[in-house]
Short mmCIF file of C-alpha atoms in Angstrom, two decimals:
data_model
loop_
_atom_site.label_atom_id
_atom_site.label_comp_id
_atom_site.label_asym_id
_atom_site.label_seq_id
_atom_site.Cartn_x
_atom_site.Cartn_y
_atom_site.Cartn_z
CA UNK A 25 0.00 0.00 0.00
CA UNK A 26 1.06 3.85 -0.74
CA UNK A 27 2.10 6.25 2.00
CA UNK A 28 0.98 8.89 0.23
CA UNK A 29 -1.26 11.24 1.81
CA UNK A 30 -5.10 11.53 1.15
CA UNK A 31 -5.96 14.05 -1.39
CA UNK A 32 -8.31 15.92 0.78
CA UNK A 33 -5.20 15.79 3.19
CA UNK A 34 -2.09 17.23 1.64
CA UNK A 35 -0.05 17.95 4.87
CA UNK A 36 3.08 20.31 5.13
CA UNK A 37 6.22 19.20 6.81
CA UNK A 38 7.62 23.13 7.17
CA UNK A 39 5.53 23.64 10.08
CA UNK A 40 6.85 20.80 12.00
CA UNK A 41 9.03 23.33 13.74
CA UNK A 42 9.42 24.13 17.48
CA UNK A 43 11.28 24.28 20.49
CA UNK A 44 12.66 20.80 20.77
CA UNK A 45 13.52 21.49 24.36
CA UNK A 46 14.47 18.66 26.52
CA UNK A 47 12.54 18.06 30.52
CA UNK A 48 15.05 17.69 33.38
CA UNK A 49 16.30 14.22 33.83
CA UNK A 50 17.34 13.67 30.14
CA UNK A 51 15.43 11.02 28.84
CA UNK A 52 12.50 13.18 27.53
CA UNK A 53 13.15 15.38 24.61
CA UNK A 54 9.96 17.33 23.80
CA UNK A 55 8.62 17.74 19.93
CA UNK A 56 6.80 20.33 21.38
CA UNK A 57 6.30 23.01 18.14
CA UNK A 58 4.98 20.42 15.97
CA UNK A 59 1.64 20.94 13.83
CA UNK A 60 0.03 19.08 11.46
CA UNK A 61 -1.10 21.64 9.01
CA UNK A 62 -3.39 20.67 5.92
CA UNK A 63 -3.50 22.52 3.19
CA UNK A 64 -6.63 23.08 0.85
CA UNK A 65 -8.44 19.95 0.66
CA UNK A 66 -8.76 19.10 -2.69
CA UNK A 67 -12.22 17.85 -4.68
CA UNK A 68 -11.95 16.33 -7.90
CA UNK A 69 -15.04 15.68 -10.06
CA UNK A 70 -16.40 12.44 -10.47
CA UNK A 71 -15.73 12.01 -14.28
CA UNK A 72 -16.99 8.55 -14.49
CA UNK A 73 -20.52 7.43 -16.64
CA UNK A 74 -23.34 7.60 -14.58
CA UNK A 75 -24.17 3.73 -13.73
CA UNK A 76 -27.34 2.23 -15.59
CA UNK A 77 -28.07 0.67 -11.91
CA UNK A 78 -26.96 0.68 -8.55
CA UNK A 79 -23.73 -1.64 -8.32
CA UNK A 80 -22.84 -2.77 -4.88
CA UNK A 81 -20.05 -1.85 -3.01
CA UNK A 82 -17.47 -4.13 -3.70
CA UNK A 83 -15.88 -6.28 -0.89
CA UNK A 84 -13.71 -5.33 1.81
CA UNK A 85 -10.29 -7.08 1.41
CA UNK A 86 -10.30 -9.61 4.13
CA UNK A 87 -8.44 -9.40 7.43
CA UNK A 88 -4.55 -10.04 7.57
CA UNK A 89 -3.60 -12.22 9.80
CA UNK A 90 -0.94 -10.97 12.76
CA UNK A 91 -0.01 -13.59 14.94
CA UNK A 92 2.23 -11.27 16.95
CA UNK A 93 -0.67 -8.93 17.46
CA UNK A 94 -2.78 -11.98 18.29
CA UNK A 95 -0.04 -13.55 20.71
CA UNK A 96 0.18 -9.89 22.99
CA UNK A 97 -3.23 -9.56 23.19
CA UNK A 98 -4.19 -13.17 24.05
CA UNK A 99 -1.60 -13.28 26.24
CA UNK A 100 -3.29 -10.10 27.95
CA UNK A 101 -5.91 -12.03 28.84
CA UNK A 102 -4.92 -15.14 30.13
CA UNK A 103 -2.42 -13.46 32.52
CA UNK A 104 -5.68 -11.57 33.81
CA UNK A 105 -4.06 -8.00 32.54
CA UNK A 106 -8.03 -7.37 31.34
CA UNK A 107 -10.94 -9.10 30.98
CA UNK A 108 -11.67 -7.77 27.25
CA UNK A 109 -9.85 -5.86 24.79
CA UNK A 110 -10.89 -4.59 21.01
CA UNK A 111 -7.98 -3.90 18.51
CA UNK A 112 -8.41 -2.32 15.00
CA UNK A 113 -5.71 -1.19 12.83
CA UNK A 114 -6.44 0.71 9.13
CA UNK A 115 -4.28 2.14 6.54
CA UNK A 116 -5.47 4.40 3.90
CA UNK A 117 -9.28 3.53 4.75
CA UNK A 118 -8.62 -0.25 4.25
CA UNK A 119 -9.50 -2.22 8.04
CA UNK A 120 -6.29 -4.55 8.11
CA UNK A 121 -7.16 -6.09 11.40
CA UNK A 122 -9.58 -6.34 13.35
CA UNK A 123 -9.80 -8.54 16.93
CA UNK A 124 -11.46 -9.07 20.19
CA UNK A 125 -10.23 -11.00 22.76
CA UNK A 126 -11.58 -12.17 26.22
CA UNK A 127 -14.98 -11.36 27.67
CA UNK A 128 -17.10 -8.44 27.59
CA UNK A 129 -19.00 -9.42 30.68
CA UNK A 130 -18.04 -12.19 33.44
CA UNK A 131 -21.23 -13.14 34.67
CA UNK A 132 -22.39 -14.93 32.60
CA UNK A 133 -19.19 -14.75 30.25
CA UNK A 134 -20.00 -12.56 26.81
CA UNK A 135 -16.65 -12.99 24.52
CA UNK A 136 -15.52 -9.48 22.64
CA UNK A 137 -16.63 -9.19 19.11
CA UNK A 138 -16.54 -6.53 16.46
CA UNK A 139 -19.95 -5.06 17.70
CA UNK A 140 -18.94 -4.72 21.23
CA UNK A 141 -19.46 -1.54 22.71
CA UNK A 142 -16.58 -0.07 25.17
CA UNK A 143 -16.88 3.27 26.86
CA UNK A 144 -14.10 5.56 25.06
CA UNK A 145 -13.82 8.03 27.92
CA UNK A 146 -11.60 11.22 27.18
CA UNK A 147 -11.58 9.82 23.74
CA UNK A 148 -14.38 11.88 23.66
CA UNK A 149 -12.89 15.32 23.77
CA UNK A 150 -12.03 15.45 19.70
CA UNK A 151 -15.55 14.59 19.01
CA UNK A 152 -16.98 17.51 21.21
CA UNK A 153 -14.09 19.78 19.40
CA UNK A 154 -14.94 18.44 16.01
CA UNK A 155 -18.52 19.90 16.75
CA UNK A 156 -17.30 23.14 17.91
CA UNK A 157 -15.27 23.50 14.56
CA UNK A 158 -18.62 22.58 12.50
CA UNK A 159 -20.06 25.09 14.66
CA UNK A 160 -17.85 27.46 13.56
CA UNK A 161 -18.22 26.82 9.98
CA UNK A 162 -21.59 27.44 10.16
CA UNK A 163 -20.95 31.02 11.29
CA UNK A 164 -22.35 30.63 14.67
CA UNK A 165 -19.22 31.32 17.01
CA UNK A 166 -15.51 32.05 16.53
CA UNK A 167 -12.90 30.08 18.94
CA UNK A 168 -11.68 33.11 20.59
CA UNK A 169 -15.57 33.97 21.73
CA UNK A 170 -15.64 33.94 25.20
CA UNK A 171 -17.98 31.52 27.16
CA UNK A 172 -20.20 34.35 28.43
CA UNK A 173 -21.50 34.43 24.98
CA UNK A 174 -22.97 31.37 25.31
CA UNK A 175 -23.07 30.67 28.85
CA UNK A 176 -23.18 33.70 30.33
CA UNK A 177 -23.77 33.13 34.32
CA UNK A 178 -20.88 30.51 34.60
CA UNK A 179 -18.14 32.36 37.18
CA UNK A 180 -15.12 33.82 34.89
CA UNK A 181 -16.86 32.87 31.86
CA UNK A 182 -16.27 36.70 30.35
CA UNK A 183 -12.71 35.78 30.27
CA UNK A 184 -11.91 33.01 28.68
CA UNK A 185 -12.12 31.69 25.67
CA UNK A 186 -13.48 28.76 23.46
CA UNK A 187 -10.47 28.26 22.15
CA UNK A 188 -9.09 28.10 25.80
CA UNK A 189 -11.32 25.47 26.67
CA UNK A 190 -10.81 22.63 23.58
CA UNK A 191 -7.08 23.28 24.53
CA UNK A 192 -6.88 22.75 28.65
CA UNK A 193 -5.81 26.33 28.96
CA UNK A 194 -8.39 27.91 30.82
CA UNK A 195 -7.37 27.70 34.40
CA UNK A 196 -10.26 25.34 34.76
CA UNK A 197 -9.91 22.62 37.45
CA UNK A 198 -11.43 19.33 36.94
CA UNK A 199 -15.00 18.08 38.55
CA UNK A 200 -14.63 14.91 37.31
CA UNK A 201 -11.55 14.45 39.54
CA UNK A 202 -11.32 12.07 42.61
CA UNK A 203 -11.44 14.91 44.88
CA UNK A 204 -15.43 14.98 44.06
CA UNK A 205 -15.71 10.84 45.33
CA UNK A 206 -19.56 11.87 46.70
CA UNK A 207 -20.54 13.56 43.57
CA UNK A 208 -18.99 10.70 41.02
CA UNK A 209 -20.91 7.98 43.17
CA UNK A 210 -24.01 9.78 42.81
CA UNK A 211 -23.42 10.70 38.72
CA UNK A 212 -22.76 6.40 38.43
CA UNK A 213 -26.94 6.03 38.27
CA UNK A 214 -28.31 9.25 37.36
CA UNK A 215 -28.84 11.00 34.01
CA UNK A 216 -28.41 14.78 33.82
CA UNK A 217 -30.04 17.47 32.16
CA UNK A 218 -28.29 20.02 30.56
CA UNK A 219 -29.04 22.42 33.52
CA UNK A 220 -28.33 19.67 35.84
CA UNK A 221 -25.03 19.08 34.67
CA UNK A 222 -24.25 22.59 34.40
CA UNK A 223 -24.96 23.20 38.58
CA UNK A 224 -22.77 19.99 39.36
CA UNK A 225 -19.96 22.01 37.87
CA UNK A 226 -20.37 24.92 39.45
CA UNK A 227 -20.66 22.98 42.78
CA UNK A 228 -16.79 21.67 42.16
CA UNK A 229 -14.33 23.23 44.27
CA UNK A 230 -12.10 24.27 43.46
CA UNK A 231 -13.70 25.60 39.89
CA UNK A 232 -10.18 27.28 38.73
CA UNK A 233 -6.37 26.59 39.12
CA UNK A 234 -4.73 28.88 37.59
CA UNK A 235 -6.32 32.51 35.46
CA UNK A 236 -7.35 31.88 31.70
CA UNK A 237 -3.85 31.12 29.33
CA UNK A 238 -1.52 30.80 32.12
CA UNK A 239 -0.93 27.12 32.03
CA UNK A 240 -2.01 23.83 30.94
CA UNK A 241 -4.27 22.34 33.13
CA UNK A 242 -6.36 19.27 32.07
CA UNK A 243 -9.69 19.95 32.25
CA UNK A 244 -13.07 17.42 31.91
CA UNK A 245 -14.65 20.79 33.15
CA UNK A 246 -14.14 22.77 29.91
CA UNK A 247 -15.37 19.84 27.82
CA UNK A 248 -18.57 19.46 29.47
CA UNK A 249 -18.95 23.17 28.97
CA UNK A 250 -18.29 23.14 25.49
CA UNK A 251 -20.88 20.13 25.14
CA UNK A 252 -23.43 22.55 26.74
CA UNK A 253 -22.72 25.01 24.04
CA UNK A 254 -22.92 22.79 21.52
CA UNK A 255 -26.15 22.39 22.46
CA UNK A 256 -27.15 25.17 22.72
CA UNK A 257 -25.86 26.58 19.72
CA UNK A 258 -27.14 23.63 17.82
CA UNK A 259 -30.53 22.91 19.49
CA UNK A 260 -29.79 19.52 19.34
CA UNK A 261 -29.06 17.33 22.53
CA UNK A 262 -25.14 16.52 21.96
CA UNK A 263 -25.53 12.68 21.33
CA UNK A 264 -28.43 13.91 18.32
CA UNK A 265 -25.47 16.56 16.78
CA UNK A 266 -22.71 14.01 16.68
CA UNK A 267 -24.86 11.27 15.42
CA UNK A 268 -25.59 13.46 12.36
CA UNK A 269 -22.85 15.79 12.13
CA UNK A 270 -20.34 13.52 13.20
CA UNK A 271 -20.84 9.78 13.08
CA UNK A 272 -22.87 9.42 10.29
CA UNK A 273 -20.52 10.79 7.58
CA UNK A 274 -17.80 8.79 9.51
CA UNK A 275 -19.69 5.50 8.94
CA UNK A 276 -19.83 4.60 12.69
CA UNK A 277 -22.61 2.52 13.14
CA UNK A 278 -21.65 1.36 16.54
CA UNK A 279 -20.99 4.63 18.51
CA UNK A 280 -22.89 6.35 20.48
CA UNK A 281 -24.00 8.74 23.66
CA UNK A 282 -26.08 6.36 25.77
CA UNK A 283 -28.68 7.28 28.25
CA UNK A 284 -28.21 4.65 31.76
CA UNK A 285 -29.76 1.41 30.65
CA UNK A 286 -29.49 1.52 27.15
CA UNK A 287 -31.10 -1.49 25.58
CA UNK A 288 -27.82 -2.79 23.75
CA UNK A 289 -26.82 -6.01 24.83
CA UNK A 290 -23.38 -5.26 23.24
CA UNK A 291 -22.49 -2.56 25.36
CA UNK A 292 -19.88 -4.35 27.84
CA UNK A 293 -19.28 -4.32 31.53
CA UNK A 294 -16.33 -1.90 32.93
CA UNK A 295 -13.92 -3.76 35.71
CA UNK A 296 -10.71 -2.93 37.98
CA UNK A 297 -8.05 -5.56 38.93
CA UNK A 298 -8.95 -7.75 42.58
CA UNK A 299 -7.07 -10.63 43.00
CA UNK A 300 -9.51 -11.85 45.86
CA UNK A 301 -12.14 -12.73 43.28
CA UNK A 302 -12.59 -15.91 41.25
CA UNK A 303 -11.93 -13.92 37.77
CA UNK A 304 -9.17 -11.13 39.44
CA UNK A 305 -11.84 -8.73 38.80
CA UNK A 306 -14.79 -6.88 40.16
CA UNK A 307 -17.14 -4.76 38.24
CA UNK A 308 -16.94 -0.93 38.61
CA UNK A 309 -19.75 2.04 37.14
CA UNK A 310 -18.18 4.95 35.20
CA UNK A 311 -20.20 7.68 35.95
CA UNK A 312 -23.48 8.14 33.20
CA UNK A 313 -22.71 9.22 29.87
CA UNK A 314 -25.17 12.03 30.39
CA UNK A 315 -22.97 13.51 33.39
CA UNK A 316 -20.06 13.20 31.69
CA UNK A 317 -21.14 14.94 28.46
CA UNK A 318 -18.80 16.22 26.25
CA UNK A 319 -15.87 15.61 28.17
CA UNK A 320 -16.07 11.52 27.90
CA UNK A 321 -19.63 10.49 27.42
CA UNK A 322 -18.95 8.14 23.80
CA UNK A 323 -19.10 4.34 23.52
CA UNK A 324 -17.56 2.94 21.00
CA UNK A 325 -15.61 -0.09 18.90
CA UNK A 326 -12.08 0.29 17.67
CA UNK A 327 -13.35 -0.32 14.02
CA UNK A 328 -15.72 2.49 14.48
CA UNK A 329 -12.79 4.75 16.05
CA UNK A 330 -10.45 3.72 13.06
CA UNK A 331 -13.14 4.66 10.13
CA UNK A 332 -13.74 8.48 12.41
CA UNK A 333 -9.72 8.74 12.14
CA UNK A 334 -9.90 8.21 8.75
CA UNK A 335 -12.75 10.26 7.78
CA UNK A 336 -10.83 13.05 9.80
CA UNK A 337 -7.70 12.46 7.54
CA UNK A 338 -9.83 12.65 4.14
CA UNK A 339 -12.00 15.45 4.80
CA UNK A 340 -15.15 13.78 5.47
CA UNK A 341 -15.53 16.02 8.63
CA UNK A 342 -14.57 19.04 8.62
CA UNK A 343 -12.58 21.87 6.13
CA UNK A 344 -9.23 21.36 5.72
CA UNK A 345 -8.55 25.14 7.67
CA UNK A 346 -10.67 23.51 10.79
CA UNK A 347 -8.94 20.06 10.78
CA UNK A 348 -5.49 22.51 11.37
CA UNK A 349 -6.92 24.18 14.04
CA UNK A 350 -7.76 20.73 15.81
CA UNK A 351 -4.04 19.49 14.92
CA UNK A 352 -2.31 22.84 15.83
CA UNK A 353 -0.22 22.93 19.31
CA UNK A 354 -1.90 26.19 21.10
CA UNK A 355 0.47 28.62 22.89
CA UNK A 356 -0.27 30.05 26.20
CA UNK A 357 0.05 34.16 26.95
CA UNK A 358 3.47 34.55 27.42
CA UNK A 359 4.48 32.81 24.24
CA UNK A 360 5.28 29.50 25.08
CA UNK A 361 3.65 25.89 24.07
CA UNK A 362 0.95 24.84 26.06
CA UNK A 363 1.97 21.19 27.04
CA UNK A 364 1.40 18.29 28.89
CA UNK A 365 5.03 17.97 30.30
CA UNK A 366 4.01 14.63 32.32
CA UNK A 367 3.13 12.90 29.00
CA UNK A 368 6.11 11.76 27.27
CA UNK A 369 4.13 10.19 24.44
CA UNK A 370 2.74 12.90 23.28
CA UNK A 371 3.07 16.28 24.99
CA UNK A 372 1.69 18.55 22.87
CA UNK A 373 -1.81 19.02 22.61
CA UNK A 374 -4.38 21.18 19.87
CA UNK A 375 -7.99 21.48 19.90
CA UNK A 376 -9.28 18.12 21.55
CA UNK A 377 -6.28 16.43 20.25
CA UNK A 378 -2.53 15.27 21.63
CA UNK A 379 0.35 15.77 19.24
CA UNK A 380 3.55 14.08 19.00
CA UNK A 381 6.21 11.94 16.86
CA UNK A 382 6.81 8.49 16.48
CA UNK A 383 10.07 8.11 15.17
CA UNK A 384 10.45 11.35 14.00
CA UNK A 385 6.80 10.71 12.31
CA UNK A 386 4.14 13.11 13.27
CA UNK A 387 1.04 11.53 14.96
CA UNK A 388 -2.01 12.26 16.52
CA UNK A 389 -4.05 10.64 19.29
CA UNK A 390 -5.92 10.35 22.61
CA UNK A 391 -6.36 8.14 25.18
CA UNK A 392 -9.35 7.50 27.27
CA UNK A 393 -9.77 6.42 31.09
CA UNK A 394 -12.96 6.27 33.60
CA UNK A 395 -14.00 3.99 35.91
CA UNK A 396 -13.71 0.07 34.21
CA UNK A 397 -12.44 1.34 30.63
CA UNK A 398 -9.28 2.57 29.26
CA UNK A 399 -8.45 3.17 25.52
CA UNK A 400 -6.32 4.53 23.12
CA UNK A 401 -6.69 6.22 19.47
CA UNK A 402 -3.88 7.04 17.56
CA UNK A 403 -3.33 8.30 13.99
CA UNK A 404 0.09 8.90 11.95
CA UNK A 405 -1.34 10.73 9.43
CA UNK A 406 1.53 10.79 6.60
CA UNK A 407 1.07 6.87 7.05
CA UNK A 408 -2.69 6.88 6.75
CA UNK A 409 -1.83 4.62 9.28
CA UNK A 410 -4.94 4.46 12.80
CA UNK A 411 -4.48 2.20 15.61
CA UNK A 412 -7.27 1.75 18.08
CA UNK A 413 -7.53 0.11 21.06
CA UNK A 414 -9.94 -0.51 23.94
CA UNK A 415 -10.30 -2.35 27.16
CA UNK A 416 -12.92 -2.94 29.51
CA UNK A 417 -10.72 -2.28 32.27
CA UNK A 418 -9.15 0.82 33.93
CA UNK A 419 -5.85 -0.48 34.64
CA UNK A 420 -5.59 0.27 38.48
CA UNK A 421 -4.00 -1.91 40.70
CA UNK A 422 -2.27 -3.48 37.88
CA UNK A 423 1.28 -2.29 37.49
CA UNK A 424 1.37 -4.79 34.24
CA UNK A 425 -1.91 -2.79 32.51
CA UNK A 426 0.08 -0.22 30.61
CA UNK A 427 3.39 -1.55 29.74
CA UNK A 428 0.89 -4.62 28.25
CA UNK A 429 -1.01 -1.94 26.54
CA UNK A 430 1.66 0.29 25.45
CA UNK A 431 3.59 -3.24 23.59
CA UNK A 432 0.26 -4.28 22.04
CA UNK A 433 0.45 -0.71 20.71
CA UNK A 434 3.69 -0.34 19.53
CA UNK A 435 3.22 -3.28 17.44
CA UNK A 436 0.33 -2.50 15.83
CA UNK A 437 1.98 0.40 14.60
CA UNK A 438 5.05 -1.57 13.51
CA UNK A 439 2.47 -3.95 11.51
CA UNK A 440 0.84 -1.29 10.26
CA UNK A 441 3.45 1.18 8.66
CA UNK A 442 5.20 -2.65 6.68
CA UNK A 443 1.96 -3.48 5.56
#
């Protein structure tokens, strides 16, 4: 297969400049200034004779078959690492491989299968900034509005900005952190209205860390916020806007914003590590979907994850001037790169989207963790190359979780750029 970039996709390797400064301690050197800039997306006409009648798509290819990929993630499971995990890999729109392994639910066991559903957590976050972007190409706001546009009686909200929000540099704490225990017991069995939601913020304290632009800060406040305004922008509850603006040109049949006790029996359990039980695990609740809104309220498969990736990359979305925004490292006021400089993966970070190089290979990606899931989406976009992976476990008290995850990972992407 080519590693030439999509059409609608033609990116620019000049602006992969920055500071390339290095952390304390030496081992982390810091891409830092990268951007993955598009240029205009380019439409060709369709020059071919109208068909007499409707042909049928043809085939997809079928599956190749990675025993290495197969060996690290069945191994996963029988040394208890997870109950379940989904894998997808696709180059250039084509699904190479696809796999589940393990169980979906223990009692009674459910194995993984291509139409499970996991909970994608912060995964989330480039959906809800995909839909601000559409947003703003319909003329309705501009990322450097400020909240108290369309939220005016949040606290601060006069000073800071959309843009501020999709890129963790508000000064906005987090409510979904641990520090809230009562409140994230109470969200596990209740759905939220809009104005529900939007008083369970306010009640966080502390609401700010730091004053708008100052620092990064990561924030599941500012993503619930902006999937307030996309509703009300939109009119549209936020699950309703994505399906249509979002998954539906993707071709994600199996994603979702679910309401508590959705009637999918494909929707999987989460679970945490506990050696005491029969299985090594115990079921755990992630707080509803509806209370975690637009900050990590998505289920999802990895196939459906790899075809949104791809739609990104061929400008099934969005413009080509709104995907650069998304894939853009943001700067803070005095200057400097707003990054994650815990995250040696990928420390930069756009609109709803981490940024680094694998390799000296730009990529893009987020992970995902809440109570019972954790997951991983990843793109290297000169490639055409997504990986996607999801567990139905949250990796705590497991000090095995993430190396396992990050080798199961790593060669995917080796797999993928050969094939």
């Amino acid at each position: 297969m080519t590693d030439r970039p999509p059409r609608a996709l033609l990116m620019r390797r000049d602006v992969l400049t920055g500071i390339g400064t290095g952390l304390t301690g030496g081992a982390l050197t810091l891409w830092a200034g990268a951007t993955l800039l598009p240029k205009t997306a380019v439409h060709l006409p369709d020059l071919s004779p109208p068909a007499a009648e409707p042909v049928a798509p043809p085939a997809p290819p079928p599956l190749l078959n990675w025993p290495s990929l197969d060996d690290l993630g069945q191994n996963m499971i029988e040394r208890h690492v997870t109950p379940g995990l989904s894998l997808s890999v696709m180059k250039a729109g084509t699904l190479l491989y696809s796999a589940g392994f393990g169980n979906a639910q223990l009692l009674p066991k459910h194995p993984v299968d291509n139409r499970t559903g996991f909970r994608i957590a912060s995964i989330s976050k480039q959906f809800t900034a995909a839909a601000i972007l559409l947003l703003m190409e319909d003329g309705k706001l501009r990322l450097d509005d400020p909240l108290a546009r369309f939220i005016p009686d949040f606290p601060r909200a006069d000073i800071m900005t959309l843009r501020q929000l999709l890129s963790h540099t508000s000064g906005l704490d987090d409510y979904l952190s641990g520090r809230h225990a009562e409140m994230l017991t109470a969200a596990q069995t209740h759905d939220y209205t809009q104005t529900g939601l939007l008083e369970a913020i306010k009640g966080a304290d502390p609401l700010f860390r730091c004053p708008p632009g100052m620092k990064w800060v990561y924030s599941n406040t500012g993503f619930a916020l902006l999937g307030i305004v996309v509703e009300r922008l939109s009119g549209l509850p936020l699950a309703t806007f994505c399906k249509e603006r979002l998954f539906g040109p993707a071709g994600m049949t199996r994603t979702s914003i679910d309401r508590l006790n959705a009637d999918d029996p494909n929707v999987c359990e989460g679970h945490r590590a506990n050696r005491s039980l029969r299985d090594g695990f115990g079921q755990v609740w992630p707080v509803s979907a509806s209370f975690a809104g637009g900050s990590g309220g998505l289920r999802s498969t990895s196939a459906d994850l790899c075809r949104w990736h791809s739609a990104l990359m061929t400008g099934k979305i969005m413009q080509a001037a709104s995907l650069a925004e998304m894939l853009t490292p943001v700067h803070l006021k005095d200057g400097t790169f707003a990054m994650d400089r815990e995250n040696t993966h990928s420390p930069g970070y756009g609109l709803g989207m981490r940024l680094g190089f694998i390799d000296g290979q730009p990529f893009f990606t987020h992970s995902g963790r809440i109570n019972g899931f954790t997951g991983q989406l990843l793109s290297l976009p000169f490639a055409q190359l997504t990986v996607a992976a999801l567990y139905n476990c949250d990796g705590a008290n497991d000090g095995g979780f993430f190396p396992s995850h990050a080798a199961l990972r790593e060669e995917a992407v080796r797999l993928g750029r050969k094939a």
